Amino acid sequence: MRIAVIYKSNYGTTKQYATWIAAELNAELIERTSIKPRELADYDMVVYGGGLYASGILGVDLVTENPCKRLIIFTVGLADPNTTDYSKILDKNLPGELRSSVKVFHLRGGIDYATIGIVHRGMMAMMRKMTIGNKSPEQLSDEEQAFVDTYGKKVDFTDRQAIKPLIDFAKNQAI
């Protein structure tokens, strides 16, 4: 079975997960801008990974606008996947028929505020302001408090073990 792991990463954590996934699946690792839509048909399975930015999945239009034989999607963001509701993000990024037929996995990435671009820095500052608002520290949820605690710092939540459910699912689909 010919498998492609395609990714779009701004700061490296999505690329790291894609590299691990490609190694586990003996798949081709391809950066999003290095593949043409018509080439997707050359693969029996496509695993697509994109970072989460302002409720968008980076570069996901490649696989939402072009059919794949078998498709798995993974997202990478700062929030803890175990406590985050991704339904609005998926509704916004995946057409209805695709939303119900594609398995999506969510992985936790990282950030280094010293290296992010001015646009993303501004977005994070606005998000911090919206998160805190007029709330006292006691009123913040665990997720909001984690965001406040890590704001402006370098944090890395990547975990190779987190890809195991995706790997197991992909191997089961390959049968």
PDB file of N, CA and C in Angstrom, residues 108-163:
ATOM      1  N   ARG A 108      -1.069  17.524  20.490  1.00  0.00           N
ATOM      2  CA  ARG A 108      -0.642  18.757  21.160  1.00  0.00           C
ATOM      3  C   ARG A 108       0.759  19.139  20.710  1.00  0.00           C
ATOM      4  N   GLY A 109       0.930  20.377  20.330  1.00  0.00           N
ATOM      5  CA  GLY A 109       2.204  20.852  19.811  1.00  0.00           C
ATOM      6  C   GLY A 109       2.988  21.662  20.816  1.00  0.00           C
ATOM      7  N   GLY A 110       3.435  22.808  20.402  1.00  0.00           N
ATOM      8  CA  GLY A 110       4.233  23.668  21.260  1.00  0.00           C
ATOM      9  C   GLY A 110       4.357  25.036  20.624  1.00  0.00           C
ATOM     10  N   ILE A 111       5.064  25.908  21.312  1.00  0.00           N
ATOM     11  CA  ILE A 111       5.265  27.258  20.791  1.00  0.00           C
ATOM     12  C   ILE A 111       6.506  27.855  21.445  1.00  0.00           C
ATOM     13  N   ASP A 112       7.195  28.653  20.688  1.00  0.00           N
ATOM     14  CA  ASP A 112       8.318  29.433  21.200  1.00  0.00           C
ATOM     15  C   ASP A 112       8.033  30.876  20.810  1.00  0.00           C
ATOM     16  N   TYR A 113       7.553  31.644  21.752  1.00  0.00           N
ATOM     17  CA  TYR A 113       7.138  33.018  21.459  1.00  0.00           C
ATOM     18  C   TYR A 113       8.263  33.853  20.867  1.00  0.00           C
ATOM     19  N   ALA A 114       9.514  33.484  21.154  1.00  0.00           N
ATOM     20  CA  ALA A 114      10.649  34.243  20.621  1.00  0.00           C
ATOM     21  C   ALA A 114      10.788  34.083  19.111  1.00  0.00           C
ATOM     22  N   THR A 115      10.226  33.011  18.550  1.00  0.00           N
ATOM     23  CA  THR A 115      10.403  32.749  17.115  1.00  0.00           C
ATOM     24  C   THR A 115       9.150  32.972  16.279  1.00  0.00           C
ATOM     25  N   ILE A 116       8.010  33.236  16.912  1.00  0.00           N
ATOM     26  CA  ILE A 116       6.796  33.379  16.100  1.00  0.00           C
ATOM     27  C   ILE A 116       6.759  34.743  15.420  1.00  0.00           C
ATOM     28  N   GLY A 117       6.112  34.759  14.278  1.00  0.00           N
ATOM     29  CA  GLY A 117       6.004  35.980  13.490  1.00  0.00           C
ATOM     30  C   GLY A 117       5.102  37.013  14.144  1.00  0.00           C
ATOM     31  N   ILE A 118       5.176  38.209  13.644  1.00  0.00           N
ATOM     32  CA  ILE A 118       4.438  39.338  14.213  1.00  0.00           C
ATOM     33  C   ILE A 118       2.924  39.120  14.161  1.00  0.00           C
ATOM     34  N   VAL A 119       2.431  38.525  13.082  1.00  0.00           N
ATOM     35  CA  VAL A 119       0.985  38.285  12.963  1.00  0.00           C
ATOM     36  C   VAL A 119       0.527  37.299  14.029  1.00  0.00           C
ATOM     37  N   HIS A 120       1.251  36.180  14.160  1.00  0.00           N
ATOM     38  CA  HIS A 120       0.867  35.187  15.161  1.00  0.00           C
ATOM     39  C   HIS A 120       1.055  35.726  16.577  1.00  0.00           C
ATOM     40  N   ARG A 121       2.077  36.539  16.778  1.00  0.00           N
ATOM     41  CA  ARG A 121       2.289  37.143  18.092  1.00  0.00           C
ATOM     42  C   ARG A 121       1.092  38.033  18.447  1.00  0.00           C
ATOM     43  N   GLY A 122       0.627  38.808  17.483  1.00  0.00           N
ATOM     44  CA  GLY A 122      -0.541  39.657  17.709  1.00  0.00           C
ATOM     45  C   GLY A 122      -1.792  38.845  17.984  1.00  0.00           C
ATOM     46  N   MET A 123      -1.956  37.745  17.238  1.00  0.00           N
ATOM     47  CA  MET A 123      -3.115  36.875  17.456  1.00  0.00           C
ATOM     48  C   MET A 123      -3.089  36.284  18.865  1.00  0.00           C
ATOM     49  N   MET A 124      -1.903  35.872  19.311  1.00  0.00           N
ATOM     50  CA  MET A 124      -1.788  35.284  20.643  1.00  0.00           C
ATOM     51  C   MET A 124      -2.059  36.332  21.727  1.00  0.00           C
ATOM     52  N   ALA A 125      -1.605  37.561  21.513  1.00  0.00           N
ATOM     53  CA  ALA A 125      -1.862  38.632  22.478  1.00  0.00           C
ATOM     54  C   ALA A 125      -3.363  38.908  22.579  1.00  0.00           C
ATOM     55  N   MET A 126      -4.040  38.920  21.424  1.00  0.00           N
ATOM     56  CA  MET A 126      -5.481  39.144  21.417  1.00  0.00           C
ATOM     57  C   MET A 126      -6.194  37.978  22.105  1.00  0.00           C
ATOM     58  N   MET A 127      -5.730  36.764  21.830  1.00  0.00           N
ATOM     59  CA  MET A 127      -6.337  35.589  22.442  1.00  0.00           C
ATOM     60  C   MET A 127      -6.163  35.632  23.969  1.00  0.00           C
ATOM     61  N   ARG A 128      -4.994  36.068  24.411  1.00  0.00           N
ATOM     62  CA  ARG A 128      -4.742  36.185  25.855  1.00  0.00           C
ATOM     63  C   ARG A 128      -5.703  37.193  26.479  1.00  0.00           C
ATOM     64  N   LYS A 129      -5.861  38.326  25.806  1.00  0.00           N
ATOM     65  CA  LYS A 129      -6.756  39.371  26.313  1.00  0.00           C
ATOM     66  C   LYS A 129      -8.195  38.848  26.385  1.00  0.00           C
ATOM     67  N   MET A 130      -8.612  38.112  25.357  1.00  0.00           N
ATOM     68  CA  MET A 130      -9.969  37.558  25.326  1.00  0.00           C
ATOM     69  C   MET A 130     -10.131  36.463  26.378  1.00  0.00           C
ATOM     70  N   THR A 131      -9.081  35.683  26.601  1.00  0.00           N
ATOM     71  CA  THR A 131      -9.136  34.599  27.576  1.00  0.00           C
ATOM     72  C   THR A 131      -9.289  35.140  28.988  1.00  0.00           C
ATOM     73  N   ILE A 132      -8.466  36.114  29.306  1.00  0.00           N
ATOM     74  CA  ILE A 132      -8.482  36.658  30.662  1.00  0.00           C
ATOM     75  C   ILE A 132      -9.689  37.558  30.868  1.00  0.00           C
ATOM     76  N   GLY A 133      -9.917  38.470  29.922  1.00  0.00           N
ATOM     77  CA  GLY A 133     -11.045  39.391  30.046  1.00  0.00           C
ATOM     78  C   GLY A 133     -11.057  40.051  31.412  1.00  0.00           C
ATOM     79  N   ASN A 134     -12.197  40.028  32.057  1.00  0.00           N
ATOM     80  CA  ASN A 134     -12.340  40.601  33.401  1.00  0.00           C
ATOM     81  C   ASN A 134     -12.357  39.517  34.472  1.00  0.00           C
ATOM     82  N   LYS A 135     -11.880  38.334  34.119  1.00  0.00           N
ATOM     83  CA  LYS A 135     -11.928  37.211  35.058  1.00  0.00           C
ATOM     84  C   LYS A 135     -10.824  37.316  36.105  1.00  0.00           C
ATOM     85  N   SER A 136     -11.163  36.864  37.282  1.00  0.00           N
ATOM     86  CA  SER A 136     -10.139  36.717  38.320  1.00  0.00           C
ATOM     87  C   SER A 136      -9.454  35.368  38.078  1.00  0.00           C
ATOM     88  N   PRO A 137      -8.270  35.157  38.634  1.00  0.00           N
ATOM     89  CA  PRO A 137      -7.582  33.872  38.428  1.00  0.00           C
ATOM     90  C   PRO A 137      -8.437  32.666  38.827  1.00  0.00           C
ATOM     91  N   GLU A 138      -9.280  32.826  39.831  1.00  0.00           N
ATOM     92  CA  GLU A 138     -10.128  31.717  40.289  1.00  0.00           C
ATOM     93  C   GLU A 138     -11.210  31.359  39.266  1.00  0.00           C
ATOM     94  N   GLN A 139     -11.552  32.302  38.397  1.00  0.00           N
ATOM     95  CA  GLN A 139     -12.612  32.073  37.414  1.00  0.00           C
ATOM     96  C   GLN A 139     -12.107  31.410  36.136  1.00  0.00           C
ATOM     97  N   LEU A 140     -10.800  31.298  35.968  1.00  0.00           N
ATOM     98  CA  LEU A 140     -10.246  30.706  34.748  1.00  0.00           C
ATOM     99  C   LEU A 140     -10.401  29.192  34.769  1.00  0.00           C
ATOM    100  N   SER A 141     -10.762  28.625  33.621  1.00  0.00           N
ATOM    101  CA  SER A 141     -10.811  27.166  33.499  1.00  0.00           C
ATOM    102  C   SER A 141      -9.375  26.640  33.514  1.00  0.00           C
ATOM    103  N   ASP A 142      -9.222  25.331  33.639  1.00  0.00           N
ATOM    104  CA  ASP A 142      -7.880  24.735  33.618  1.00  0.00           C
ATOM    105  C   ASP A 142      -7.167  25.056  32.311  1.00  0.00           C
ATOM    106  N   GLU A 143      -7.911  24.976  31.189  1.00  0.00           N
ATOM    107  CA  GLU A 143      -7.321  25.263  29.878  1.00  0.00           C
ATOM    108  C   GLU A 143      -6.901  26.730  29.774  1.00  0.00           C
ATOM    109  N   GLU A 144      -7.757  27.627  30.256  1.00  0.00           N
ATOM    110  CA  GLU A 144      -7.417  29.056  30.228  1.00  0.00           C
ATOM    111  C   GLU A 144      -6.208  29.350  31.112  1.00  0.00           C
ATOM    112  N   GLN A 145      -6.166  28.723  32.277  1.00  0.00           N
ATOM    113  CA  GLN A 145      -5.038  28.938  33.186  1.00  0.00           C
ATOM    114  C   GLN A 145      -3.743  28.418  32.568  1.00  0.00           C
ATOM    115  N   ALA A 146      -3.810  27.277  31.890  1.00  0.00           N
ATOM    116  CA  ALA A 146      -2.626  26.728  31.226  1.00  0.00           C
ATOM    117  C   ALA A 146      -2.132  27.681  30.143  1.00  0.00           C
ATOM    118  N   PHE A 147      -3.062  28.278  29.406  1.00  0.00           N
ATOM    119  CA  PHE A 147      -2.689  29.248  28.375  1.00  0.00           C
ATOM    120  C   PHE A 147      -1.987  30.449  29.004  1.00  0.00           C
ATOM    121  N   VAL A 148      -2.555  30.976  30.070  1.00  0.00           N
ATOM    122  CA  VAL A 148      -1.969  32.133  30.751  1.00  0.00           C
ATOM    123  C   VAL A 148      -0.584  31.778  31.308  1.00  0.00           C
ATOM    124  N   ASP A 149      -0.455  30.597  31.894  1.00  0.00           N
ATOM    125  CA  ASP A 149       0.818  30.175  32.492  1.00  0.00           C
ATOM    126  C   ASP A 149       1.935  30.028  31.468  1.00  0.00           C
ATOM    127  N   THR A 150       1.587  29.640  30.247  1.00  0.00           N
ATOM    128  CA  THR A 150       2.624  29.401  29.228  1.00  0.00           C
ATOM    129  C   THR A 150       2.809  30.578  28.280  1.00  0.00           C
ATOM    130  N   TYR A 151       1.971  31.592  28.394  1.00  0.00           N
ATOM    131  CA  TYR A 151       2.035  32.733  27.482  1.00  0.00           C
ATOM    132  C   TYR A 151       3.411  33.406  27.553  1.00  0.00           C
ATOM    133  N   GLY A 152       3.994  33.622  26.379  1.00  0.00           N
ATOM    134  CA  GLY A 152       5.281  34.299  26.288  1.00  0.00           C
ATOM    135  C   GLY A 152       6.485  33.399  26.498  1.00  0.00           C
ATOM    136  N   LYS A 153       6.253  32.120  26.725  1.00  0.00           N
ATOM    137  CA  LYS A 153       7.343  31.191  27.019  1.00  0.00           C
ATOM    138  C   LYS A 153       7.536  30.196  25.875  1.00  0.00           C
ATOM    139  N   LYS A 154       8.562  29.404  25.995  1.00  0.00           N
ATOM    140  CA  LYS A 154       8.788  28.295  25.067  1.00  0.00           C
ATOM    141  C   LYS A 154       8.251  27.038  25.739  1.00  0.00           C
ATOM    142  N   VAL A 155       7.286  26.398  25.079  1.00  0.00           N
ATOM    143  CA  VAL A 155       6.718  25.160  25.611  1.00  0.00           C
ATOM    144  C   VAL A 155       6.647  24.129  24.491  1.00  0.00           C
ATOM    145  N   ASP A 156       6.867  22.887  24.850  1.00  0.00           N
ATOM    146  CA  ASP A 156       6.830  21.803  23.871  1.00  0.00           C
ATOM    147  C   ASP A 156       6.079  20.627  24.476  1.00  0.00           C
ATOM    148  N   PHE A 157       4.883  20.386  23.964  1.00  0.00           N
ATOM    149  CA  PHE A 157       4.051  19.294  24.448  1.00  0.00           C
ATOM    150  C   PHE A 157       4.078  18.093  23.499  1.00  0.00           C
ATOM    151  N   THR A 158       4.936  18.125  22.472  1.00  0.00           N
ATOM    152  CA  THR A 158       4.953  17.012  21.524  1.00  0.00           C
ATOM    153  C   THR A 158       5.289  15.720  22.255  1.00  0.00           C
ATOM    154  N   ASP A 159       4.650  14.650  21.809  1.00  0.00           N
ATOM    155  CA  ASP A 159       4.810  13.355  22.464  1.00  0.00           C
ATOM    156  C   ASP A 159       4.642  12.263  21.412  1.00  0.00           C
ATOM    157  N   ARG A 160       5.700  11.543  21.150  1.00  0.00           N
ATOM    158  CA  ARG A 160       5.643  10.500  20.122  1.00  0.00           C
ATOM    159  C   ARG A 160       4.569   9.456  20.433  1.00  0.00           C
ATOM    160  N   GLN A 161       4.336   9.182  21.690  1.00  0.00           N
ATOM    161  CA  GLN A 161       3.321   8.192  22.061  1.00  0.00           C
ATOM    162  C   GLN A 161       1.908   8.640  21.668  1.00  0.00           C
ATOM    163  N   ALA A 162       1.703   9.933  21.519  1.00  0.00           N
ATOM    164  CA  ALA A 162       0.374  10.458  21.181  1.00  0.00           C
ATOM    165  C   ALA A 162      -0.086  10.035  19.789  1.00  0.00           C
ATOM    166  N   ILE A 163       0.846   9.611  18.919  1.00  0.00           N
ATOM    167  CA  ILE A 163       0.451   9.200  17.566  1.00  0.00           C
ATOM    168  C   ILE A 163      -0.057   7.767  17.514  1.00  0.00           C
TER     169      ILE A 163
END
